[in-house]
Structures are given as C-alpha cells and as structure tokens.
Amino acid sequence: MFVTRSTRSFHRHSFRKPHRSSSHLSVYQTKTHNHSRQRFHQSASDSTSESSDSIGTYKYIVIGGAVVLMIGLSSTETQAAASGVLGKEQIHDSILEEGQKLFGEKQVDSLINQTEQIIPVRRGLIREFHVSEYDANTPREDRWKAELTLSKAPGALFGVYDGHAGAAAAEFCRVELFGWLQHYLDQNKTTNLLDAQPFLDADYNFLRFSLLEGRGTDGISGACVNVCHVQDTHVRVANAGDCRAIIGKRIVDTAGNVTWKAVELSEDHQIDTNPKERERLLSEHPGEVDVIRRSRIKGRLQPTRGVGDGLFKFLQFHNYLPAARRPLSNTWTAPYTTALPDFRDYELTGEDSFLLLSTDGLFEDLNSQQAVEYVGEFLTNNKNSNMKTASAYVIKKALAYAAENVTGRRANLNESLSWIMQTDKKRHYHDDLTVLVVMFDHQNKFPADNPSGQPLVLPPTLVK
C-alpha cells in the first residue's frame, strides 16, 4: 500500500515549508528521511535524538508537491506508484480504518467551527474580530488573548501564543503578558506599550518562579509570541518566534476587479528561513560546532525566540531531565534563545480590510498570501459555507490541504478530512491551529479607542 503526505509534513524537521511561496516541486525526487512531528526534542545525544512518535525510515517521491511514501513496495510497485498506476480502490483500502466513520460536510464543519467566535468591538477602526481554534495536541498547546479596552493606553491588544513541550509558557503569556506591558507603560518604564523590556522581564520571572516553586517542567515549555497593538490607524507588532501577523489588503482596479494582497508584519525566527537568526547564534557561540544541527538549536529546538524554553537559557533546568538525557555542562553555553521581540509599525490605509494573527500550524499548509485570499473569499462569498467566521473558514482550508496531502486528492474531500480528524495520530499531519482575524471598518465612525482609566490588575509574578 502507499499513502501520500505533503512536503509540509516534514518541514518542522529536516526540511522547511515554503513559508513565503505557494510554489510546489514539479519534478520527482527520491530521498530517505526519518520522520518526527515534534517541534522540540528533549533527547541529549545523537543516539537518542529521535522522538518516540517517529514512524520510521522510509523512501518517498515528491510528485507535484505531494510526498508519496513507499512502504514495503517492490521496485516495480514503486515505479507504478510514482506514475499513478496503483488504482483508487487500493488507496481506498487504507483510507478509513476500523471504527472510523465517514463524516458528511456538516459533521466535518461542526468539528471545526465548534470554537469559533465573533466578538464585536466597534471602537476606533475595529468593527469586530473572529477567532477559532482547532486542536492537534492533547492537551492543546496554543493560546490567544484579546483586551479591547486597556487601562492605561488607547487601542486594543491582540495576541497569539504557540506553545511547545507543554502549554505552561503559552498559558503564562495568556494570563500575564498584557499586564506586564501595561504596568511598564504605567510606571514610565517604557514609552511604547509594546517595548522590549517587559517581554524580557516577564520571561525571566516565568522561568525564575518555575525553578523557585519546583515547577521546572513548566519552565522547560516554550511559547512563540505575536502581540499586536491596534490604535486608530496605527498597528504595532511584537514578534518572538514563528507566529505571524499579516495585513489583508483589498485592492480594486479601475475595472472593478478585486484582488487580495498579504502584507507580512512579522518574520519567522527560524534558523533555516531567517539568516539573521542563524548568524546571531553563530556569532554568540563561536567555536561551538553543534550550536546548529539539523536546522535546530543544538539539534533540538526549532524556534530561536520565545518565552520559556528554560533548557536553552539556564543550566538549572537540566536537572529536570532524566540523567541520561542531560547534556554535559561544558558543551552547553546558554542562553541560546531570547524573548526579545522584533517590532514593526504600520499605518492602515483604506485598502486594509483585516489583520490576521495565527500560530505556526496554519502555515504548515498555507502560505501568507493563501491565508489572506481565503479570508477574502469568505468576506466576498460565504453564503454556502457552514462557517460563520473567517477564522474557521481558513482553518478548514488548511485542514483540507493537510488531508489531501495525506490521502491524495480524492473525489470526496470529506473522506480525507474524516481520516485526519479521527486518527489518534493527527499530530503527525497538522499542528494546533489558532487563527484570529481583526476586521477593520473604514466607513463607519465608531467611538474613539480611549483607555478606560481603571486600576490595572497586576500579573501574579509581579506581586510575588
């Protein structure tokens, strides 16, 4: 038998997804690869660096952007698979396993849209925002937060947090980070609501209290962070990791034709897609030959910035690993990662229809332009959709790509979606997905987005 997977299924590891391009490979390539979907490896040496959910070493062929896995096929069968000779009936035998049900479209949609929300705002330029989540991990490691009326600053804050190695760091960001930002502004420690120091200090306190309170495993977890402050026509973005903030522009030409354009307000902090991050690590750790292995920090961690990730910042966290997995202290010159964000300022124009924030799971299967086009598609014509939100609509599109790349493009898409939505190994095929879409309204005059002036509730780690 054979199954198919997208090249995106491998990109968190030895290969990298085409973040900024929608192009696919159009020639056959044969390679071998040992597959694991974990973003963070806790192993301590080469011999133990593969995760427990690996499906083994196999050969595959890239055909038009899909990876066809050849498992136990003869050379003749391999050639037949590459040329499409193996028939649909044989593929069908492997699609739905015993106990799995074929969902109808409404059943598929109900699993996707059960978390979708439309939150009215009607302040400044913001009409409302849409948000949806879809889990791959158990428990879910993604988090999001929106604060629509701030105590000490005008505007609204939106954040998405992509957790790894557990949810503790992402949960900390959800509960505390906005409080740190507002407190520093209120105390005149910063001049911008989004400034470097509160991110760094919040991260330090998260790790410090994890150690002081004996919760070292919480401090080992990490979270990529993307926070946006929207104040009237001004958008400021703070990004540490590989979540994204993207403006969706609606462009109308002289003939009245509408096109959608993505404007990325953040760049991913990854070794293999961001040369500046690679050079930062190499320059900060000269002579450390294994600081980068397999496009990961020390062969383990993919994102190069974020909150938490105590193993890569303080040696004390190594005590929470089994003795056999602890690296030798003389080979570990932490810190490697940082919670220091990159910042980007952007002025909205009449063409800017929405701001999309998403965790990395969305971009395993869509690029930024595709995500914007699908939101635009929802806004233009969603009468036949069971989705009430643009966020759920774009999540379904991403899952459809993931499903087709596992099972091949089938006549009944719901069959492919049914398979990846029921399997207990769906984390192999997609990550947690969290999508938040802020809708702008340039026509109506909403009240100004002034601060409330209410007393600020301090985050717990500030008052301990």
Tab-separated table of N, CA, C and O in Angstrom, residues 8 22 24 130 246-249 258-262 353-354 356 362-383 385 387-402 404-405 409 413 433 435 437 439:
chain	number	residue	atom	x	y	z
A	8	ARG	N	5.076	19.573	3.368
A	8	ARG	CA	4.910	20.345	4.586
A	8	ARG	C	4.901	19.456	5.814
A	8	ARG	O	5.193	19.901	6.910
A	22	SER	N	3.988	29.908	-2.736
A	22	SER	CA	2.979	28.861	-2.919
A	22	SER	C	3.415	27.832	-3.940
A	22	SER	O	2.660	26.945	-4.303
A	24	HIS	N	5.173	24.611	-5.720
A	24	HIS	CA	5.413	23.217	-5.323
A	24	HIS	C	6.473	22.618	-6.236
A	24	HIS	O	6.697	23.060	-7.351
A	130	HIS	N	-12.790	37.863	14.674
A	130	HIS	CA	-13.174	36.454	14.596
A	130	HIS	C	-12.022	35.630	15.159
A	130	HIS	O	-10.852	35.928	14.891
A	246	ILE	N	-0.399	39.439	9.775
A	246	ILE	CA	-0.484	39.722	8.340
A	246	ILE	C	-1.656	40.677	8.089
A	246	ILE	O	-2.768	40.446	8.576
A	247	ILE	N	-1.403	41.726	7.342
A	247	ILE	CA	-2.467	42.622	6.886
A	247	ILE	C	-3.049	42.064	5.589
A	247	ILE	O	-2.313	41.635	4.697
A	248	GLY	N	-4.380	42.064	5.504
A	248	GLY	CA	-5.061	41.682	4.268
A	248	GLY	C	-5.571	42.918	3.548
A	248	GLY	O	-6.450	43.621	4.061
A	249	LYS	N	-5.004	43.198	2.391
A	249	LYS	CA	-5.378	44.376	1.608
A	249	LYS	C	-6.373	43.975	0.514
A	249	LYS	O	-6.127	43.030	-0.232
A	258	VAL	N	-11.481	42.784	-7.963
A	258	VAL	CA	-10.945	42.762	-6.600
A	258	VAL	C	-9.859	41.699	-6.494
A	258	VAL	O	-10.053	40.551	-6.913
A	259	THR	N	-8.729	42.082	-5.941
A	259	THR	CA	-7.684	41.124	-5.598
A	259	THR	C	-7.292	41.356	-4.138
A	259	THR	O	-7.541	42.420	-3.566
A	260	TRP	N	-6.681	40.343	-3.546
A	260	TRP	CA	-6.265	40.410	-2.151
A	260	TRP	C	-4.752	40.271	-2.069
A	260	TRP	O	-4.157	39.445	-2.763
A	261	LYS	N	-4.150	41.064	-1.212
A	261	LYS	CA	-2.691	41.056	-1.077
A	261	LYS	C	-2.311	40.940	0.390
A	261	LYS	O	-2.857	41.631	1.251
A	262	ALA	N	-1.364	40.042	0.672
A	262	ALA	CA	-0.857	39.858	2.034
A	262	ALA	C	0.340	40.772	2.276
A	262	ALA	O	1.257	40.841	1.447
A	353	SER	N	-8.219	45.678	4.937
A	353	SER	CA	-9.513	45.161	5.382
A	353	SER	C	-9.436	44.415	6.702
A	353	SER	O	-10.393	44.411	7.469
A	354	PHE	N	-8.311	43.751	6.970
A	354	PHE	CA	-8.234	42.951	8.199
A	354	PHE	C	-6.787	42.704	8.588
A	354	PHE	O	-5.858	42.895	7.790
A	356	LEU	N	-4.682	39.562	10.315
A	356	LEU	CA	-4.737	38.139	10.655
A	356	LEU	C	-3.549	37.791	11.543
A	356	LEU	O	-2.400	38.062	11.181
A	362	LEU	N	-1.066	27.038	11.039
A	362	LEU	CA	-1.734	27.422	9.791
A	362	LEU	C	-0.763	27.397	8.621
A	362	LEU	O	-1.123	27.022	7.497
A	363	PHE	N	0.493	27.764	8.888
A	363	PHE	CA	1.457	27.950	7.805
A	363	PHE	C	2.235	26.683	7.484
A	363	PHE	O	3.148	26.711	6.664
A	364	GLU	N	1.863	25.575	8.126
A	364	GLU	CA	2.369	24.293	7.654
A	364	GLU	C	1.679	23.893	6.360
A	364	GLU	O	2.207	23.075	5.596
A	365	ASP	N	0.503	24.456	6.111
A	365	ASP	CA	-0.267	24.040	4.951
A	365	ASP	C	-0.658	25.184	4.028
A	365	ASP	O	-1.007	24.951	2.872
A	366	LEU	N	-0.611	26.408	4.493
A	366	LEU	CA	-0.890	27.577	3.665
A	366	LEU	C	0.249	28.567	3.816
A	366	LEU	O	0.877	28.639	4.866
A	367	ASN	N	0.493	29.356	2.777
A	367	ASN	CA	1.397	30.479	2.956
A	367	ASN	C	0.579	31.727	3.270
A	367	ASN	O	-0.661	31.697	3.280
A	368	SER	N	1.250	32.833	3.539
A	368	SER	CA	0.552	34.037	3.983
A	368	SER	C	-0.419	34.554	2.929
A	368	SER	O	-1.536	34.984	3.254
A	369	GLN	N	-0.015	34.523	1.673
A	369	GLN	CA	-0.892	35.008	0.612
A	369	GLN	C	-2.151	34.153	0.499
A	369	GLN	O	-3.259	34.674	0.340
A	370	GLN	N	-2.000	32.851	0.578
A	370	GLN	CA	-3.164	31.971	0.527
A	370	GLN	C	-4.113	32.246	1.685
A	370	GLN	O	-5.339	32.287	1.510
A	371	ALA	N	-3.561	32.423	2.883
A	371	ALA	CA	-4.406	32.687	4.046
A	371	ALA	C	-5.227	33.951	3.841
A	371	ALA	O	-6.438	33.979	4.132
A	372	VAL	N	-4.591	34.999	3.328
A	372	VAL	CA	-5.308	36.251	3.080
A	372	VAL	C	-6.373	36.067	2.002
A	372	VAL	O	-7.500	36.564	2.123
A	373	GLU	N	-6.040	35.343	0.948
A	373	GLU	CA	-7.016	35.127	-0.124
A	373	GLU	C	-8.233	34.345	0.379
A	373	GLU	O	-9.371	34.635	-0.035
A	374	TYR	N	-8.026	33.381	1.269
A	374	TYR	CA	-9.160	32.616	1.779
A	374	TYR	C	-10.032	33.459	2.713
A	374	TYR	O	-11.266	33.329	2.706
A	375	VAL	N	-9.417	34.324	3.509
A	375	VAL	CA	-10.230	35.247	4.306
A	375	VAL	C	-11.027	36.160	3.378
A	375	VAL	O	-12.222	36.404	3.585
A	376	GLY	N	-10.358	36.666	2.329
A	376	GLY	CA	-11.068	37.486	1.353
A	376	GLY	C	-12.194	36.742	0.677
A	376	GLY	O	-13.273	37.299	0.428
A	377	GLU	N	-11.974	35.477	0.368
A	377	GLU	CA	-13.013	34.645	-0.227
A	377	GLU	C	-14.206	34.533	0.712
A	377	GLU	O	-15.366	34.615	0.273
A	378	PHE	N	-13.942	34.358	1.994
A	378	PHE	CA	-15.030	34.280	2.968
A	378	PHE	C	-15.805	35.592	3.021
A	378	PHE	O	-17.040	35.602	3.045
A	379	LEU	N	-15.089	36.707	3.035
A	379	LEU	CA	-15.753	38.003	3.132
A	379	LEU	C	-16.558	38.325	1.878
A	379	LEU	O	-17.572	39.021	1.949
A	380	THR	N	-16.109	37.804	0.734
A	380	THR	CA	-16.763	38.114	-0.529
A	380	THR	C	-17.964	37.223	-0.790
A	380	THR	O	-19.013	37.677	-1.260
A	381	ASN	N	-17.819	35.925	-0.479
A	381	ASN	CA	-18.885	34.982	-0.836
A	381	ASN	C	-18.843	33.782	0.100
A	381	ASN	O	-18.193	32.781	-0.187
A	382	ASN	N	-19.543	33.878	1.212
A	382	ASN	CA	-19.572	32.770	2.161
A	382	ASN	C	-20.983	32.247	2.376
A	382	ASN	O	-21.285	31.618	3.386
A	383	LYS	N	-21.876	32.500	1.415
A	383	LYS	CA	-23.278	32.118	1.596
A	383	LYS	C	-23.460	30.611	1.701
A	383	LYS	O	-24.375	30.138	2.372
A	385	SER	N	-21.254	28.508	2.975
A	385	SER	CA	-20.355	27.943	3.978
A	385	SER	C	-21.098	27.726	5.287
A	385	SER	O	-21.954	28.524	5.687
A	387	MET	N	-19.449	27.820	7.936
A	387	MET	CA	-18.633	28.584	8.866
A	387	MET	C	-19.188	29.994	9.010
A	387	MET	O	-19.498	30.656	8.032
A	388	LYS	N	-19.263	30.457	10.244
A	388	LYS	CA	-19.746	31.812	10.499
A	388	LYS	C	-18.603	32.803	10.633
A	388	LYS	O	-18.834	34.018	10.694
A	389	THR	N	-17.392	32.298	10.695
A	389	THR	CA	-16.234	33.176	10.899
A	389	THR	C	-15.179	32.931	9.834
A	389	THR	O	-15.008	31.809	9.336
A	390	ALA	N	-14.455	34.006	9.533
A	390	ALA	CA	-13.335	33.875	8.609
A	390	ALA	C	-12.246	32.987	9.185
A	390	ALA	O	-11.546	32.277	8.456
A	391	SER	N	-12.090	33.003	10.518
A	391	SER	CA	-11.047	32.199	11.164
A	391	SER	C	-11.293	30.711	10.984
A	391	SER	O	-10.377	29.946	10.647
A	392	ALA	N	-12.538	30.260	11.192
A	392	ALA	CA	-12.853	28.843	10.988
A	392	ALA	C	-12.761	28.472	9.515
A	392	ALA	O	-12.328	27.365	9.170
A	393	TYR	N	-13.151	29.387	8.656
A	393	TYR	CA	-13.118	29.126	7.215
A	393	TYR	C	-11.687	28.846	6.747
A	393	TYR	O	-11.436	27.891	6.002
A	394	VAL	N	-10.736	29.664	7.210
A	394	VAL	CA	-9.356	29.476	6.765
A	394	VAL	C	-8.729	28.250	7.428
A	394	VAL	O	-7.892	27.555	6.821
A	395	ILE	N	-9.158	27.912	8.639
A	395	ILE	CA	-8.681	26.678	9.268
A	395	ILE	C	-9.134	25.468	8.462
A	395	ILE	O	-8.359	24.529	8.233
A	396	LYS	N	-10.388	25.477	7.991
A	396	LYS	CA	-10.853	24.349	7.184
A	396	LYS	C	-10.031	24.224	5.907
A	396	LYS	O	-9.709	23.108	5.471
A	397	LYS	N	-9.689	25.347	5.298
A	397	LYS	CA	-8.865	25.298	4.085
A	397	LYS	C	-7.510	24.666	4.383
A	397	LYS	O	-6.998	23.852	3.603
A	398	ALA	N	-6.913	25.030	5.507
A	398	ALA	CA	-5.615	24.452	5.872
A	398	ALA	C	-5.740	22.957	6.126
A	398	ALA	O	-4.892	22.159	5.691
A	399	LEU	N	-6.801	22.539	6.819
A	399	LEU	CA	-7.004	21.114	7.084
A	399	LEU	C	-7.262	20.348	5.792
A	399	LEU	O	-6.849	19.189	5.654
A	400	ALA	N	-7.933	20.984	4.834
A	400	ALA	CA	-8.162	20.327	3.547
A	400	ALA	C	-6.838	20.059	2.832
A	400	ALA	O	-6.639	18.979	2.261
A	401	TYR	N	-5.921	21.026	2.879
A	401	TYR	CA	-4.591	20.805	2.301
A	401	TYR	C	-3.887	19.662	3.025
A	401	TYR	O	-3.291	18.779	2.402
A	402	ALA	N	-3.937	19.689	4.362
A	402	ALA	CA	-3.276	18.635	5.130
A	402	ALA	C	-3.877	17.271	4.817
A	402	ALA	O	-3.154	16.282	4.654
A	404	GLU	N	-5.580	16.251	2.060
A	404	GLU	CA	-5.277	15.806	0.702
A	404	GLU	C	-3.823	15.387	0.565
A	404	GLU	O	-3.494	14.507	-0.227
A	405	ASN	N	-2.968	16.001	1.353
A	405	ASN	CA	-1.562	15.637	1.274
A	405	ASN	C	-1.265	14.336	2.014
A	405	ASN	O	-0.209	13.738	1.827
A	409	ARG	N	-5.554	13.613	-3.474
A	409	ARG	CA	-6.752	14.387	-3.803
A	409	ARG	C	-7.858	13.440	-4.231
A	409	ARG	O	-7.834	12.858	-5.305
A	413	LEU	N	-13.706	15.065	-0.629
A	413	LEU	CA	-12.777	15.669	0.314
A	413	LEU	C	-13.128	15.289	1.748
A	413	LEU	O	-12.240	15.134	2.589
A	433	LEU	N	-4.051	24.688	15.549
A	433	LEU	CA	-4.299	25.871	14.727
A	433	LEU	C	-5.103	26.884	15.530
A	433	LEU	O	-6.165	26.556	16.070
A	435	VAL	N	-6.404	30.880	14.883
A	435	VAL	CA	-6.476	31.987	13.923
A	435	VAL	C	-7.373	33.076	14.498
A	435	VAL	O	-8.496	32.795	14.948
A	437	VAL	N	-8.770	37.008	13.463
A	437	VAL	CA	-8.872	37.966	12.368
A	437	VAL	C	-9.579	39.218	12.874
A	437	VAL	O	-10.749	39.167	13.266
A	439	MET	N	-11.259	42.644	12.073
A	439	MET	CA	-11.925	43.249	10.919
A	439	MET	C	-11.966	44.765	11.071
A	439	MET	O	-12.482	45.288	12.080
